[in-house]
Tab-separated table of C-alpha atoms in Angstrom:
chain	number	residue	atom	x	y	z
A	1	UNK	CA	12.207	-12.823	7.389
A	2	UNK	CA	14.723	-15.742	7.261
A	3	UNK	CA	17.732	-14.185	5.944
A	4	UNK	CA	19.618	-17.426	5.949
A	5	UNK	CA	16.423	-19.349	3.712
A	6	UNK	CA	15.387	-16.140	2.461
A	7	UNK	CA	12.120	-16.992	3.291
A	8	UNK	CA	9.657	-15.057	5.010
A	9	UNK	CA	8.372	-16.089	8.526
A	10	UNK	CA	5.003	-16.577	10.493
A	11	UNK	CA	6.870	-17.778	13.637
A	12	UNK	CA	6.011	-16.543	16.856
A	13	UNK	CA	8.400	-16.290	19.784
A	14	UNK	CA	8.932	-15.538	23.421
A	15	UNK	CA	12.145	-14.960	25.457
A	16	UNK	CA	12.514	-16.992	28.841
A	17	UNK	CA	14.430	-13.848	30.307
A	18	UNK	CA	15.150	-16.255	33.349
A	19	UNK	CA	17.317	-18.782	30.898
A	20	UNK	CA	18.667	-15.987	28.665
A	21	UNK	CA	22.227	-17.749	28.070
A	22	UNK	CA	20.473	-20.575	27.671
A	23	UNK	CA	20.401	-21.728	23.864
A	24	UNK	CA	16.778	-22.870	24.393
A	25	UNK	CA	15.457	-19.755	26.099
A	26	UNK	CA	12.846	-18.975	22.896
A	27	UNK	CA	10.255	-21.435	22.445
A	28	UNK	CA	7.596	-21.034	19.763
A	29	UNK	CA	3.956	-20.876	20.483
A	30	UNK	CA	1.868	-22.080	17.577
A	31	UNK	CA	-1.280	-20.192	18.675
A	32	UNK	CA	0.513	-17.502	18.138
A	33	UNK	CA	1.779	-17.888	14.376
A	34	UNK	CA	0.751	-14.999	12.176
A	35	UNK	CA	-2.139	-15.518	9.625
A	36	UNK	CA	0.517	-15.231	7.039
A	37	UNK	CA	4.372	-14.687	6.612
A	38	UNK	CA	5.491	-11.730	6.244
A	39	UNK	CA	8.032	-8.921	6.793
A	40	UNK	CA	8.026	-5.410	7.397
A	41	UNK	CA	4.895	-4.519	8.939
A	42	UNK	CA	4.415	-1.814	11.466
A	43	UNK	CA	3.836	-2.894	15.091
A	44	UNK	CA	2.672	-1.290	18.244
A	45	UNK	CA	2.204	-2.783	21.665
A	46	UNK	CA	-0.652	-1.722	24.152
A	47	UNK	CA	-0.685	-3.440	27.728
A	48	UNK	CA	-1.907	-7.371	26.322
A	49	UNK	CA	-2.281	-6.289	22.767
A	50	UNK	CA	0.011	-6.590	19.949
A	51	UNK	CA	-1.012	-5.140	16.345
A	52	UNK	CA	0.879	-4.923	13.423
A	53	UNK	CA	-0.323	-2.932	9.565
A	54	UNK	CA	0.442	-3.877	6.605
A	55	UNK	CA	3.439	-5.860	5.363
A	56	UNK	CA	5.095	-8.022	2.365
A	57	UNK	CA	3.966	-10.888	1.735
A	58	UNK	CA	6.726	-12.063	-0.866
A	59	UNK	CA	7.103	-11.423	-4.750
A	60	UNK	CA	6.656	-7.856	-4.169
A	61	UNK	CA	3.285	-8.087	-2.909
A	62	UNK	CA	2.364	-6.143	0.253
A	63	UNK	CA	-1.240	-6.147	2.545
A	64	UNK	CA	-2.799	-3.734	4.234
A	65	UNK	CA	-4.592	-5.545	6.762
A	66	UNK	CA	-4.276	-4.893	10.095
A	67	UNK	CA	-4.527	-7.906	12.942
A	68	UNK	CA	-4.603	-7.943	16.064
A	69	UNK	CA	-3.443	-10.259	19.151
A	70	UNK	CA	-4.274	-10.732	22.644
A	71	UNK	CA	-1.462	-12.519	24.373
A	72	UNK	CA	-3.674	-13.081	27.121
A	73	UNK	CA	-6.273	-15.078	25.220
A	74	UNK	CA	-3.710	-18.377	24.727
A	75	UNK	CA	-6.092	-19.874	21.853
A	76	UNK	CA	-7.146	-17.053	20.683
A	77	UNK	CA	-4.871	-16.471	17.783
A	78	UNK	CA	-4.011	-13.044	15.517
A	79	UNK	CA	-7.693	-11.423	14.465
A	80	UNK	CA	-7.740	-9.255	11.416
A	81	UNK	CA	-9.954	-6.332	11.565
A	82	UNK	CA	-13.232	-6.289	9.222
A	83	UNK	CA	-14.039	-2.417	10.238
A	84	UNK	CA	-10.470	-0.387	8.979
A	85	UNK	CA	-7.491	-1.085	7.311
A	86	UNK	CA	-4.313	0.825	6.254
A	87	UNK	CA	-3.702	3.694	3.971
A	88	UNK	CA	-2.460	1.381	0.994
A	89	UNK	CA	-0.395	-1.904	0.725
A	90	UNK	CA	2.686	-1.474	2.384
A	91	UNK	CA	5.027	-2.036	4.481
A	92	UNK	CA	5.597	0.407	8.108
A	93	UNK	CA	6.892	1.866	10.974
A	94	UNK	CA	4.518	2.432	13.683
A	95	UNK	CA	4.156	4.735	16.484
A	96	UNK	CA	1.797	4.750	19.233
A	97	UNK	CA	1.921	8.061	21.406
A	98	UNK	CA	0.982	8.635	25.098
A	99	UNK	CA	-2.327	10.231	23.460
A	100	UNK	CA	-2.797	6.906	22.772
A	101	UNK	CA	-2.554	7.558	18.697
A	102	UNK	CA	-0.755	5.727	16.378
A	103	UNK	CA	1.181	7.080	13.501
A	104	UNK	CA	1.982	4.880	10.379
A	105	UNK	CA	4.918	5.914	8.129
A	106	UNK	CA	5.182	4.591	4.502
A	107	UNK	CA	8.449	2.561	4.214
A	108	UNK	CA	8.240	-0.048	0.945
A	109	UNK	CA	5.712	-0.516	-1.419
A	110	UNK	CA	5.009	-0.617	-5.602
A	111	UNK	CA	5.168	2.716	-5.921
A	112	UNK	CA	8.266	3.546	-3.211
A	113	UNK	CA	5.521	6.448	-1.990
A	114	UNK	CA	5.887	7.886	1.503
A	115	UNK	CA	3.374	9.010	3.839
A	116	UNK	CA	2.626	9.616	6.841
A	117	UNK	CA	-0.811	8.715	8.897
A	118	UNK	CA	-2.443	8.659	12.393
A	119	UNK	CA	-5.523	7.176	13.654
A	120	UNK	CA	-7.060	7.020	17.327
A	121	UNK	CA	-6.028	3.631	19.420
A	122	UNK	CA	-9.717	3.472	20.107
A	123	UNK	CA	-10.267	2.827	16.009
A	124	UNK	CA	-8.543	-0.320	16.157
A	125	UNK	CA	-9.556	-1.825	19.335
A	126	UNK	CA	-13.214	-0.381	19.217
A	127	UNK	CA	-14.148	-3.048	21.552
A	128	UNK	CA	-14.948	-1.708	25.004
A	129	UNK	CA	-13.366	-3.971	26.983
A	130	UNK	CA	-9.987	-3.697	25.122
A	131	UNK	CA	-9.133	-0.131	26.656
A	132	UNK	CA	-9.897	-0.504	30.435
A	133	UNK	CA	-11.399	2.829	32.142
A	134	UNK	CA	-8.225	4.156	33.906
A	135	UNK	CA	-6.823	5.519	30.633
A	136	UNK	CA	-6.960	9.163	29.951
A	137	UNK	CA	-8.692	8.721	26.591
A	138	UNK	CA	-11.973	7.036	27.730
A	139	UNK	CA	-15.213	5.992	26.114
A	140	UNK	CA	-17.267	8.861	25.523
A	141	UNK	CA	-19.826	10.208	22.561
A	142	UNK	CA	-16.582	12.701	21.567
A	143	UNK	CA	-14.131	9.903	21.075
A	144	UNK	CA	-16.757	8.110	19.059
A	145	UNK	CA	-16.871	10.751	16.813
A	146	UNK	CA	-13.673	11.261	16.823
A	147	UNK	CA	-12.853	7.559	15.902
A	148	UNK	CA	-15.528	7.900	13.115
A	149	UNK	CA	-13.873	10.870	11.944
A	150	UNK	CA	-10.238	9.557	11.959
A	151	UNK	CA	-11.814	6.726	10.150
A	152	UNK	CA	-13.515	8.562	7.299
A	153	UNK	CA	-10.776	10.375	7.172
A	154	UNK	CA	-8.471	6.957	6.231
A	155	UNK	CA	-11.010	5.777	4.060
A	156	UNK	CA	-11.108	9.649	2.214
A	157	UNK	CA	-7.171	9.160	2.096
A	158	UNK	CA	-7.256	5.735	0.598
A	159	UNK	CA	-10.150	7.226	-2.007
A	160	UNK	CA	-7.506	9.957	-2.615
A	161	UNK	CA	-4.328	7.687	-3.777
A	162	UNK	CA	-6.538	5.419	-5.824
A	163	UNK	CA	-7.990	8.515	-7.753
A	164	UNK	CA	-4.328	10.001	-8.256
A	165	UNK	CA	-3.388	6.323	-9.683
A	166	UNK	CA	-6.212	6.470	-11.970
A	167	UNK	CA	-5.681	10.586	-12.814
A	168	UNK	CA	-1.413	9.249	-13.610
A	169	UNK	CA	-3.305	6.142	-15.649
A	170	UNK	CA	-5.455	8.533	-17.769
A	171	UNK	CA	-2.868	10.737	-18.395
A	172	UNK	CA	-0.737	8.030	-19.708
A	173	UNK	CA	-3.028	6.831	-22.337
A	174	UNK	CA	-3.752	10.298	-23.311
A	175	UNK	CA	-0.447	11.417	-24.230
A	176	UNK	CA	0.220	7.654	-25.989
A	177	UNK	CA	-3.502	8.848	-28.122
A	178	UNK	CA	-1.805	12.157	-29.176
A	179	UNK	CA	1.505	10.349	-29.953
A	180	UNK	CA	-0.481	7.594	-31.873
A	181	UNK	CA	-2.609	10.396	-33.619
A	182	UNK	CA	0.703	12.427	-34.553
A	183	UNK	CA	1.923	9.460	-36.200
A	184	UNK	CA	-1.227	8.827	-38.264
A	185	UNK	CA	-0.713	12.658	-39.349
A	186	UNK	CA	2.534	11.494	-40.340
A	187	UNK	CA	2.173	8.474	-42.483
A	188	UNK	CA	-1.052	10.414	-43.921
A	189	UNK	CA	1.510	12.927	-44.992
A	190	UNK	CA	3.719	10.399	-46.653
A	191	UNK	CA	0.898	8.353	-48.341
A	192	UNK	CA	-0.471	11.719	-49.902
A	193	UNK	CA	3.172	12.817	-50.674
A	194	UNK	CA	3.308	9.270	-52.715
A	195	UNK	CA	0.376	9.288	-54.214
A	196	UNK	CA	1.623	12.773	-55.380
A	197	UNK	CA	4.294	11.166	-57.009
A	198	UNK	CA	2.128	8.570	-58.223
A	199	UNK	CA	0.787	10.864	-60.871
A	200	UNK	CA	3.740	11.841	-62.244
A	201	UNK	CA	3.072	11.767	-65.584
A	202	UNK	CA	0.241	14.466	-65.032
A	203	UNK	CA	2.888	16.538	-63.699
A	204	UNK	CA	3.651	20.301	-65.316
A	205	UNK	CA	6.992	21.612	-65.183
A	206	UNK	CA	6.492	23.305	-61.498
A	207	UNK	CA	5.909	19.861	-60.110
A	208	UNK	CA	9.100	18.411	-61.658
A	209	UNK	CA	10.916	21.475	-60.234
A	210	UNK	CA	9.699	21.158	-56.780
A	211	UNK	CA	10.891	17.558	-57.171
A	212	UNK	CA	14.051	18.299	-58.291
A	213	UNK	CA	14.490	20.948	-55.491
């Protein structure tokens, strides 16, 4: 984000550490531009890979999408991941831990909710060859099923917010029914109270009494 323009930014930029007091030591490299501009979204690096959740977009729209980049692959460009996503559109902080976990933490988003979320390293880059052998957390049939799990157990957590929305949403229109049906009652009242007086000159002297009274 472009606080001068106030514009948000796809830009991507690297540091020649070698000309650091030089005023052309970033240069931009267009491969590397983000699928979208945006602001706010988590990021976590491992060895060649860069990947960022979520984010605003502008207008007070925010994504959930998570993308990935391989600064090694020069034209291969930011990929966005088909197979998982985050929590719910927003923007994050991101940690990844020497368990090689990552934890997301709610920062902006329409509703200003927080949370907090993890998910296994091995989630995101399911791809063999994108966690080499040497790490502690290698492929195996348990960290399948644990990345299946940790999955699931997004997706149930996504499943969970959207079902709360709709439980606040239903609750809404119920109490505007009961207020709408309380002031039916009410002008039912009235219109029977006028029609009362309607017939006033079938009235007996209690009527005109409680009239008067």
């Amino acid at each position: 984000f472009d606080n001068d323009t106030q514009l948000y930014m796809n830009q991507f930029q690297i540091l020649n550490y070698k000309s650091i007091n030089d005023h052309n030591a970033w240069s931009t490299i267009d491969n590397f531009k983000l699928k979208q501009a945006m602001s706010g979204c988590g990021y976590c690096i491992y060895k060649h890979y860069i990947i960022t959740f979520g984010g605003e977009i502008g207008d007070g729209k925010y994504i959930d999408d998570i993308y990935v980049l391989n600064v090694e692959a020069i034209n291969g460009g930011w990929k966005k991941l088909k197979h998982v996503k985050c929590p719910t559109k927003s923007t994050y902080n991101a940690i990844l831990t020497t368990n090689n976990d990552i934890h997301l933490f709610q920062a902006h988003n329409v509703n200003e909710e927080t949370g907090h979320y993890s998910i296994p390293l091995s989630v995101i880059l399911k791809d063999e060859n994108m966690i080499s052998d040497d790490d502690d957390s290698k492929c195996s049939m348990c960290d399948e099923y644990k990345s299946k799990l940790a999955a699931m157990t997004m997706n149930l957590k996504i499943k969970t917010s959207e079902n709360e929305h709709l439980i606040k949403e239903r609750n809404e229109y119920v109490e505007r029914y009961e207020q709408v049906c309380k002031q039916l009652d009410e002008i039912k009242d009235e219109l029977n109270e006028l029609q009362h007086f309607k017939n006033y000159l079938n009235w007996c002297g209690d009527d005109i009494v409680d009239w008067l009274l």
